[in-house]
Tab-separated table of C-alpha atoms and ligand atoms in Angstrom:
chain	number	residue	atom	x	y	z
A	1	UNK	CA	-18.793	-101.059	-159.528
A	2	UNK	CA	-19.471	-98.307	-161.893
A	3	UNK	CA	-19.070	-97.249	-165.179
A	4	UNK	CA	-16.901	-94.599	-166.522
A	5	UNK	CA	-17.663	-92.336	-169.277
A	6	UNK	CA	-14.746	-92.444	-171.854
A	7	UNK	CA	-13.600	-89.977	-174.192
A	8	UNK	CA	-13.477	-90.384	-177.824
A	9	UNK	CA	-12.524	-94.257	-178.636
A	10	UNK	CA	-12.461	-94.300	-182.542
A	11	UNK	CA	-10.088	-96.869	-183.988
A	12	UNK	CA	-7.127	-95.179	-184.664
A	13	UNK	CA	-5.972	-96.821	-188.014
A	14	UNK	CA	-9.347	-95.091	-189.355
A	15	UNK	CA	-7.678	-91.847	-188.915
A	16	UNK	CA	-5.071	-89.547	-189.217
A	17	UNK	CA	-5.487	-87.040	-186.895
A	18	UNK	CA	-2.679	-86.368	-184.231
A	19	UNK	CA	-4.192	-87.540	-180.832
A	20	UNK	CA	-3.285	-84.643	-178.445
A	21	UNK	CA	-3.347	-86.599	-175.647
A	22	UNK	CA	0.132	-87.759	-175.105
A	23	UNK	CA	1.982	-84.996	-176.365
A	24	UNK	CA	4.168	-83.029	-173.708
A	25	UNK	CA	4.129	-79.150	-173.825
A	26	UNK	CA	7.320	-79.358	-176.097
A	27	UNK	CA	5.861	-81.162	-178.793
A	28	UNK	CA	2.414	-79.661	-178.489
A	29	UNK	CA	4.176	-76.304	-179.052
A	30	UNK	CA	6.006	-77.705	-182.369
A	31	UNK	CA	2.156	-79.310	-183.428
A	32	UNK	CA	1.159	-75.615	-183.203
A	33	UNK	CA	3.270	-73.921	-184.876
A	34	UNK	CA	3.504	-76.240	-187.519
A	35	UNK	CA	0.334	-74.718	-188.482
A	36	UNK	CA	1.389	-71.558	-187.953
A	37	UNK	CA	-0.229	-71.210	-184.094
A	38	UNK	CA	1.638	-69.275	-181.240
A	39	UNK	CA	3.240	-71.207	-178.805
A	40	UNK	CA	0.661	-69.977	-175.593
A	41	UNK	CA	-2.272	-71.928	-177.709
A	42	UNK	CA	-0.244	-75.014	-176.849
A	43	UNK	CA	-0.302	-74.194	-173.261
A	44	UNK	CA	-4.078	-73.226	-173.431
A	45	UNK	CA	-4.669	-76.726	-175.052
A	46	UNK	CA	-2.776	-78.765	-172.438
A	47	UNK	CA	-4.638	-77.114	-169.932
A	48	UNK	CA	-8.293	-77.989	-170.981
A	49	UNK	CA	-7.316	-81.589	-171.432
A	50	UNK	CA	-4.988	-82.326	-168.253
A	51	UNK	CA	-6.641	-79.998	-166.041
A	52	UNK	CA	-10.276	-79.435	-166.976
A	53	UNK	CA	-10.407	-82.749	-168.844
A	54	UNK	CA	-11.593	-81.637	-172.257
A	55	UNK	CA	-12.682	-84.587	-174.423
A	56	UNK	CA	-13.132	-82.433	-177.229
A	57	UNK	CA	-12.391	-78.898	-178.712
A	58	UNK	CA	-15.831	-77.013	-178.393
A	59	UNK	CA	-15.046	-77.021	-174.813
A	60	UNK	CA	-12.630	-75.073	-175.013
A	61	UNK	CA	-14.141	-71.262	-174.750
A	62	UNK	CA	-11.131	-68.959	-174.816
A	63	UNK	CA	-9.977	-70.364	-178.661
A	64	UNK	CA	-11.472	-69.303	-181.406
A	65	UNK	CA	-13.949	-70.782	-183.376
A	66	UNK	CA	-11.864	-71.135	-186.556
A	67	UNK	CA	-8.992	-72.723	-184.486
A	68	UNK	CA	-11.150	-74.973	-183.525
A	69	UNK	CA	-12.680	-75.758	-186.247
A	70	UNK	CA	-9.298	-76.585	-188.027
A	71	UNK	CA	-7.960	-78.504	-184.447
A	72	UNK	CA	-11.280	-81.013	-185.733
A	73	UNK	CA	-9.838	-81.530	-188.912
A	74	UNK	CA	-5.969	-82.360	-187.777
A	75	UNK	CA	-6.638	-83.634	-183.878
A	76	UNK	CA	-8.630	-85.258	-181.644
A	77	UNK	CA	-8.418	-86.295	-177.857
A	78	UNK	CA	-8.738	-89.597	-177.893
A	79	UNK	CA	-8.248	-91.867	-174.237
A	80	UNK	CA	-8.135	-95.196	-173.804
A	81	UNK	CA	-11.538	-96.985	-172.871
A	82	UNK	CA	-12.589	-97.980	-169.549
A	83	UNK	CA	-14.768	-101.082	-169.336
A	84	UNK	CA	-15.121	-101.320	-165.675
A	85	UNK	CA	-14.291	-99.565	-162.701
A	86	UNK	CA	-13.455	-101.394	-159.578
A	87	UNK	CA	-13.972	-100.318	-156.150
A	88	UNK	CA	-12.630	-102.007	-152.927
A	89	UNK	CA	-13.652	-101.812	-149.543
A	90	UNK	CA	-10.339	-100.098	-148.609
A	91	UNK	CA	-10.796	-97.403	-151.044
A	92	UNK	CA	-8.486	-98.696	-153.641
A	93	UNK	CA	-9.534	-98.681	-157.123
A	94	UNK	CA	-9.192	-100.657	-160.164
A	95	UNK	CA	-9.736	-99.288	-163.783
A	96	UNK	CA	-10.054	-102.192	-166.411
A	97	UNK	CA	-9.154	-100.104	-169.659
A	98	UNK	CA	-8.906	-101.459	-173.139
A	99	UNK	CA	-6.712	-99.999	-175.535
A	100	UNK	CA	-6.581	-100.653	-179.727
A	101	UNK	CA	-6.432	-104.060	-180.328
A	102	UNK	CA	-8.862	-105.028	-177.859
A	103	UNK	CA	-6.072	-106.123	-174.771
A	104	UNK	CA	-7.166	-104.895	-171.447
A	105	UNK	CA	-4.133	-103.479	-169.310
A	106	UNK	CA	-5.060	-102.300	-165.458
A	107	UNK	CA	-4.618	-99.112	-163.466
A	108	UNK	CA	-4.848	-99.148	-159.697
A	109	UNK	CA	-5.327	-96.060	-157.813
A	110	UNK	CA	-4.480	-96.577	-154.164
A	111	UNK	CA	-5.418	-93.886	-151.285
A	112	UNK	CA	-3.674	-93.522	-148.039
A	113	UNK	CA	-3.992	-90.753	-146.067
A	114	UNK	CA	-3.481	-87.443	-147.762
A	115	UNK	CA	-1.908	-88.899	-150.488
A	116	UNK	CA	-3.492	-91.061	-153.402
A	117	UNK	CA	-0.832	-93.477	-155.620
A	118	UNK	CA	-1.658	-94.414	-159.338
A	119	UNK	CA	-0.120	-97.407	-160.500
A	120	UNK	CA	0.233	-97.056	-163.975
A	121	UNK	CA	0.922	-99.570	-166.975
A	122	UNK	CA	3.595	-98.575	-169.486
A	123	UNK	CA	2.625	-102.203	-171.858
A	124	UNK	CA	0.441	-104.542	-172.673
A	125	UNK	CA	1.799	-107.703	-170.885
A	126	UNK	CA	5.229	-108.129	-170.552
A	127	UNK	CA	7.902	-109.759	-172.077
A	128	UNK	CA	10.595	-110.023	-169.398
A	129	UNK	CA	8.525	-113.336	-167.595
A	130	UNK	CA	9.310	-112.515	-163.876
A	131	UNK	CA	8.766	-115.699	-162.071
A	132	UNK	CA	6.144	-114.509	-159.351
A	133	UNK	CA	4.633	-111.849	-161.436
A	134	UNK	CA	0.999	-112.778	-162.592
A	135	UNK	CA	1.695	-109.974	-165.880
A	136	UNK	CA	5.012	-111.856	-166.899
A	137	UNK	CA	2.825	-115.062	-167.294
A	138	UNK	CA	0.481	-113.156	-169.887
A	139	UNK	CA	3.008	-112.853	-172.435
A	140	UNK	CA	3.582	-110.052	-174.421
A	141	UNK	CA	1.225	-107.795	-177.026
A	142	UNK	CA	2.787	-103.957	-177.458
A	143	UNK	CA	3.949	-100.714	-176.065
A	144	UNK	CA	1.371	-98.815	-174.692
A	145	UNK	CA	1.259	-95.055	-176.578
A	146	UNK	CA	2.158	-91.935	-174.528
A	147	UNK	CA	-1.867	-91.375	-174.840
A	148	UNK	CA	-2.640	-94.791	-173.458
A	149	UNK	CA	-0.271	-94.225	-170.874
A	150	UNK	CA	-1.007	-90.737	-169.802
A	151	UNK	CA	-4.863	-91.394	-170.381
A	152	UNK	CA	-4.350	-93.653	-167.538
A	153	UNK	CA	-3.724	-90.394	-165.113
A	154	UNK	CA	-6.176	-88.564	-167.409
A	155	UNK	CA	-9.292	-91.324	-166.493
A	156	UNK	CA	-8.395	-91.731	-162.621
A	157	UNK	CA	-8.304	-88.244	-162.152
A	158	UNK	CA	-11.558	-87.489	-164.340
A	159	UNK	CA	-12.820	-90.338	-161.786
A	160	UNK	CA	-12.457	-88.433	-158.792
A	161	UNK	CA	-13.372	-85.142	-160.711
A	162	UNK	CA	-10.602	-83.681	-160.365
A	163	UNK	CA	-9.977	-82.146	-163.421
A	164	UNK	CA	-12.839	-80.315	-162.442
A	165	UNK	CA	-12.152	-76.064	-161.398
A	166	UNK	CA	-11.065	-76.207	-157.782
A	167	UNK	CA	-11.451	-80.060	-158.113
A	168	UNK	CA	-9.859	-82.105	-155.041
A	169	UNK	CA	-6.308	-83.066	-155.517
A	170	UNK	CA	-6.950	-87.120	-155.610
A	171	UNK	CA	-3.884	-88.529	-157.475
A	172	UNK	CA	-0.815	-87.299	-155.755
A	173	UNK	CA	1.694	-89.661	-156.740
A	174	UNK	CA	2.306	-92.090	-159.464
A	175	UNK	CA	4.471	-95.179	-160.075
A	176	UNK	CA	5.478	-96.866	-162.816
A	177	UNK	CA	4.705	-99.931	-161.580
A	178	UNK	CA	1.833	-101.860	-163.658
A	179	UNK	CA	1.928	-103.860	-166.229
A	180	UNK	CA	5.345	-103.934	-168.098
A	181	UNK	CA	8.571	-103.101	-168.245
A	182	UNK	CA	8.544	-98.992	-168.595
A	183	UNK	CA	12.368	-98.753	-169.976
A	184	UNK	CA	11.363	-101.009	-172.721
A	185	UNK	CA	9.289	-98.333	-173.969
A	186	UNK	CA	11.231	-95.617	-173.248
A	187	UNK	CA	10.125	-92.560	-175.560
A	188	UNK	CA	6.533	-92.777	-174.461
A	189	UNK	CA	7.249	-93.735	-171.073
A	190	UNK	CA	9.479	-90.711	-171.198
A	191	UNK	CA	6.590	-88.274	-172.751
A	192	UNK	CA	4.016	-89.135	-170.080
A	193	UNK	CA	6.076	-88.719	-167.257
A	194	UNK	CA	6.919	-85.361	-168.519
A	195	UNK	CA	3.448	-84.578	-168.701
A	196	UNK	CA	2.784	-86.016	-165.310
A	197	UNK	CA	5.288	-83.479	-164.050
A	198	UNK	CA	4.747	-80.285	-166.218
A	199	UNK	CA	2.937	-77.577	-164.514
A	200	UNK	CA	0.877	-76.398	-166.865
A	201	UNK	CA	-0.579	-80.518	-167.116
A	202	UNK	CA	-1.043	-82.340	-163.648
A	203	UNK	CA	1.939	-80.754	-161.812
A	204	UNK	CA	2.959	-83.709	-159.943
A	205	UNK	CA	6.112	-83.025	-157.821
A	206	UNK	CA	9.651	-84.978	-159.411
A	207	UNK	CA	9.916	-86.393	-156.050
A	208	UNK	CA	6.469	-87.653	-156.438
A	209	UNK	CA	6.437	-89.746	-160.016
A	210	UNK	CA	8.298	-92.841	-159.681
A	211	UNK	CA	9.806	-95.004	-162.469
A	212	UNK	CA	10.447	-98.984	-161.284
A	213	UNK	CA	12.473	-101.379	-163.626
A	214	UNK	CA	14.079	-104.928	-163.309
A	215	UNK	CA	17.068	-103.537	-164.860
A	216	UNK	CA	17.336	-102.411	-168.416
A	217	UNK	CA	20.563	-101.498	-168.137
A	218	UNK	CA	21.231	-99.237	-171.508
A	219	UNK	CA	18.106	-97.893	-170.733
A	220	UNK	CA	18.592	-96.577	-167.579
A	221	UNK	CA	22.146	-95.122	-168.572
A	222	UNK	CA	20.102	-92.806	-170.704
A	223	UNK	CA	16.975	-91.808	-168.642
A	224	UNK	CA	18.611	-89.023	-166.342
A	225	UNK	CA	19.288	-87.123	-169.976
A	226	UNK	CA	15.404	-87.088	-170.136
A	227	UNK	CA	13.892	-87.054	-166.863
A	228	UNK	CA	14.372	-86.678	-163.259
A	229	UNK	CA	11.781	-88.261	-161.705
A	230	UNK	CA	12.336	-90.974	-158.725
A	231	UNK	CA	13.869	-94.311	-159.578
A	232	UNK	CA	12.880	-97.875	-158.156
A	233	UNK	CA	14.590	-101.009	-158.627
A	234	UNK	CA	12.765	-104.533	-158.958
A	235	UNK	CA	15.307	-106.481	-156.599
A	236	UNK	CA	13.509	-109.482	-155.321
A	237	UNK	CA	17.150	-111.205	-154.585
A	238	UNK	CA	20.049	-110.594	-153.056
A	239	UNK	CA	22.775	-112.278	-155.022
A	240	UNK	CA	22.839	-113.228	-159.022
A	241	UNK	CA	22.170	-116.569	-158.430
A	242	UNK	CA	18.519	-116.336	-157.048
A	243	UNK	CA	18.058	-113.464	-158.945
A	244	UNK	CA	18.914	-115.090	-162.231
A	245	UNK	CA	15.807	-117.364	-161.059
A	246	UNK	CA	13.208	-114.822	-160.336
A	247	UNK	CA	14.084	-111.951	-162.804
A	248	UNK	CA	15.794	-113.256	-165.926
A	249	UNK	CA	16.743	-110.208	-167.129
A	250	UNK	CA	19.558	-110.508	-164.616
A	251	UNK	CA	21.110	-112.944	-166.576
A	252	UNK	CA	21.777	-110.136	-169.008
A	253	UNK	CA	22.252	-107.279	-166.733
A	254	UNK	CA	23.602	-108.606	-163.516
A	255	UNK	CA	22.712	-107.054	-160.125
A	256	UNK	CA	26.239	-105.057	-159.655
A	257	UNK	CA	25.475	-103.706	-163.139
A	258	UNK	CA	22.216	-102.395	-162.632
A	259	UNK	CA	23.384	-101.142	-158.971
A	260	UNK	CA	25.948	-99.525	-160.764
A	261	UNK	CA	23.433	-97.564	-163.364
A	262	UNK	CA	21.039	-96.594	-160.811
A	263	UNK	CA	23.879	-95.034	-158.505
A	264	UNK	CA	24.886	-93.121	-161.901
A	265	UNK	CA	21.099	-92.084	-162.394
A	266	UNK	CA	20.555	-90.827	-158.770
A	267	UNK	CA	23.909	-88.953	-158.334
A	268	UNK	CA	23.081	-86.624	-161.683
A	269	UNK	CA	19.665	-85.907	-160.365
A	270	UNK	CA	19.806	-81.874	-159.450
A	271	UNK	CA	18.610	-82.476	-155.580
A	272	UNK	CA	20.721	-84.534	-153.328
A	273	UNK	CA	19.136	-86.881	-150.674
A	274	UNK	CA	17.102	-88.933	-152.858
A	275	UNK	CA	17.051	-92.322	-152.209
A	276	UNK	CA	16.562	-95.205	-155.054
A	277	UNK	CA	13.320	-97.417	-154.022
A	278	UNK	CA	14.303	-101.268	-153.546
A	279	UNK	CA	11.389	-103.777	-154.201
A	280	UNK	CA	11.638	-106.646	-152.198
A	281	UNK	CA	8.944	-109.500	-153.264
A	282	UNK	CA	9.134	-111.996	-149.998
A	283	UNK	CA	8.705	-114.979	-151.401
A	284	UNK	CA	8.462	-118.188	-148.769
A	285	UNK	CA	11.431	-120.638	-148.365
A	286	UNK	CA	12.586	-118.604	-151.743
A	287	UNK	CA	13.911	-115.536	-151.267
A	288	UNK	CA	13.160	-114.656	-147.063
A	289	UNK	CA	15.715	-116.196	-144.741
A	290	UNK	CA	17.827	-113.994	-142.630
A	291	UNK	CA	20.792	-115.112	-144.727
A	292	UNK	CA	18.878	-113.133	-147.707
A	293	UNK	CA	18.526	-110.144	-145.360
A	294	UNK	CA	22.272	-110.184	-144.406
A	295	UNK	CA	23.242	-110.258	-148.115
A	296	UNK	CA	21.039	-107.398	-149.026
A	297	UNK	CA	22.368	-105.166	-145.897
A	298	UNK	CA	25.587	-106.152	-147.350
A	299	UNK	CA	25.436	-105.806	-150.904
A	300	UNK	CA	23.233	-102.208	-150.593
A	301	UNK	CA	25.785	-100.624	-148.309
A	302	UNK	CA	26.938	-98.176	-150.397
A	303	UNK	CA	23.933	-97.132	-152.310
A	304	UNK	CA	21.450	-94.570	-151.076
A	305	UNK	CA	18.423	-96.744	-151.095
A	306	UNK	CA	15.007	-97.300	-148.670
A	307	UNK	CA	13.840	-100.948	-149.193
A	308	UNK	CA	10.236	-101.475	-149.652
A	309	UNK	CA	9.243	-105.198	-148.380
A	310	UNK	CA	6.108	-106.269	-150.853
A	311	UNK	CA	4.279	-109.774	-149.068
A	312	UNK	CA	3.794	-111.844	-152.111
A	313	UNK	CA	0.188	-112.133	-153.358
A	314	UNK	CA	-0.286	-115.844	-154.808
A	315	UNK	CA	-2.369	-116.163	-158.077
A	316	UNK	CA	-3.172	-119.325	-160.143
A	317	UNK	CA	-0.707	-120.283	-162.351
A	318	UNK	CA	2.455	-119.722	-159.332
A	319	UNK	CA	3.320	-122.252	-157.327
A	320	UNK	CA	4.894	-119.851	-154.707
A	321	UNK	CA	3.426	-118.684	-151.517
A	322	UNK	CA	3.643	-115.228	-149.474
A	323	UNK	CA	6.206	-115.330	-146.689
A	324	UNK	CA	5.188	-115.722	-143.484
A	325	UNK	CA	4.456	-112.407	-141.340
A	326	UNK	CA	7.133	-113.628	-138.866
A	327	UNK	CA	9.567	-114.143	-141.910
A	328	UNK	CA	8.813	-110.722	-143.157
A	329	UNK	CA	9.318	-109.191	-139.763
A	330	UNK	CA	12.459	-110.715	-139.317
A	331	UNK	CA	13.651	-109.748	-142.653
A	332	UNK	CA	12.462	-106.134	-142.138
A	333	UNK	CA	14.305	-106.454	-138.248
A	334	UNK	CA	17.634	-107.365	-140.026
A	335	UNK	CA	17.565	-104.717	-142.512
A	336	UNK	CA	16.661	-102.119	-139.996
A	337	UNK	CA	19.674	-102.961	-137.593
A	338	UNK	CA	21.678	-102.678	-140.373
A	339	UNK	CA	20.526	-98.719	-140.564
A	340	UNK	CA	18.191	-98.947	-143.816
A	341	UNK	CA	14.792	-97.896	-143.786
A	342	UNK	CA	12.529	-100.490	-144.334
A	343	UNK	CA	8.981	-100.726	-144.672
A	344	UNK	CA	6.515	-103.227	-145.389
A	345	UNK	CA	4.299	-102.931	-148.221
A	346	UNK	CA	0.373	-102.937	-146.966
A	347	UNK	CA	-1.507	-105.501	-149.146
A	348	UNK	CA	-4.583	-103.285	-150.449
A	349	UNK	CA	-7.402	-103.847	-152.917
A	350	UNK	CA	-7.325	-107.716	-152.770
A	351	UNK	CA	-11.318	-107.789	-152.795
A	352	UNK	CA	-10.682	-106.531	-156.726
A	353	UNK	CA	-7.461	-108.233	-157.510
A	354	UNK	CA	-5.727	-105.249	-157.290
A	355	UNK	CA	-2.602	-106.262	-155.025
A	356	UNK	CA	0.852	-105.952	-156.753
A	357	UNK	CA	1.559	-108.487	-158.549
A	358	UNK	CA	-1.713	-109.550	-159.886
A	359	UNK	CA	-1.940	-107.182	-162.562
A	360	UNK	CA	-2.782	-109.230	-165.221
A	361	UNK	CA	-5.613	-107.848	-167.650
A	362	UNK	CA	-6.302	-109.909	-171.023
A	363	UNK	CA	-3.510	-109.519	-173.552
A	364	UNK	CA	-3.744	-110.876	-177.106
A	365	UNK	CA	-0.343	-112.444	-175.905
A	366	UNK	CA	1.787	-112.605	-178.781
A	367	UNK	CA	4.291	-114.550	-177.496
A	368	UNK	CA	1.826	-117.539	-176.839
A	369	UNK	CA	3.678	-117.659	-173.189
A	370	UNK	CA	0.009	-117.509	-171.459
A	371	UNK	CA	-0.787	-120.467	-173.777
A	372	UNK	CA	2.056	-122.510	-172.352
A	373	UNK	CA	1.632	-121.554	-168.972
A	374	UNK	CA	-2.435	-122.341	-168.604
A	375	UNK	CA	-1.289	-125.919	-170.692
A	376	UNK	CA	1.172	-126.754	-167.837
A	377	UNK	CA	-0.940	-125.485	-165.319
A	378	UNK	CA	-3.957	-127.768	-166.435
A	379	UNK	CA	-1.433	-130.589	-166.667
A	380	UNK	CA	-0.670	-130.326	-163.281
A	381	UNK	CA	-4.059	-130.170	-161.992
A	382	UNK	CA	-5.227	-133.382	-163.793
A	383	UNK	CA	-1.869	-135.728	-162.735
A	384	UNK	CA	-3.577	-138.100	-160.161
A	385	UNK	CA	-1.661	-139.781	-157.697
A	386	UNK	CA	-2.414	-143.683	-157.564
A	387	UNK	CA	-2.306	-145.516	-154.679
A	388	UNK	CA	0.608	-148.740	-154.907
A	389	UNK	CA	-1.323	-151.925	-154.405
A	390	UNK	CA	-1.050	-153.552	-150.913
B	1	SF4	S1	8.058	-107.845	-162.604
B	1	SF4	FE1	7.404	-106.275	-164.188
B	1	SF4	S2	9.469	-106.709	-165.370
B	1	SF4	FE2	8.802	-108.574	-164.327
B	1	SF4	S3	7.180	-109.787	-165.786
B	1	SF4	FE3	6.296	-108.726	-164.164
B	1	SF4	S4	5.927	-106.672	-165.496
B	1	SF4	FE4	7.378	-107.332	-166.534
């Protein structure tokens, strides 16, 4: 366990300075032009923050002293605060990050060969209450700001010294699959994904930045106007009846409507051959039967997809169990025989509770949902079975 130094974490309510950490290049240009500075200043500052990890303006030695003094008055570089860094024996690294208001969100780095994938949170908790998801049980507090979202990338890259000149490139991929539904925090997610992909910031390829949604169709319908990142759909069921139970937003936007929207998004991308990733959490005796696999194969036959089977990770407030290895392999075989690229996600970071679906953090729950779940759980624990009298 290692503490990571955080940038200035002053309470934003006490300052009106603009936090430059969350501004993509176009907005940073507008910021500099608003007080008569040339646009190339925005590029310089962007590089200092995201490619060199600068935490204050005095480090920016190619900027005049007078401009640095001006920036100190009107702007700041404020990342969220890392309160703990947990390193798993398998190389997975989890960051517990305190955001304004005191809630804790989680960010997980998963190394695999040359690839380093960062799973980034977009909200404090989540309002959608998917029945298999630890975050859903936490209730919802608020959207993360763009600075708090890109701040997770900044923190992870900095923890690996990636933001030093010639530092190693450890964070190669980003998935918006942490806590929260990204499309319910549209503007901030779009700004931060743009920063991930901008050449003067992190320069991550659009094929290596993925937004995962459970199906907020109106937002997905407009996503293509703002980004060309990859898309993943949290599907988890092959029919509406089952998905209504697992992913309640399905009652509003059923599978057919969601897949149509996803197809439009992928068809609108400038490059062809891109596939939608279908995420399917494998839950014992719930959605893991051969007939589910056959239904899924039929459902997706005219959608360009690859399928990722995710063994369910049990957690305290859930009665679900992980599907057996046999059931998962059988499911995979059916899909592969139907012609789908189908992978099984390896569970990583279990010793630090970093596995998929376990991101829970500590949320100032505005919905009181977490209290209700805990009460229900405690009640179940105290039920005693009284043996009938002989
Ligand atoms: S699976 Fe995603 S959308 Fe559903 S409750 Fe969890 S974080 Fe929210």
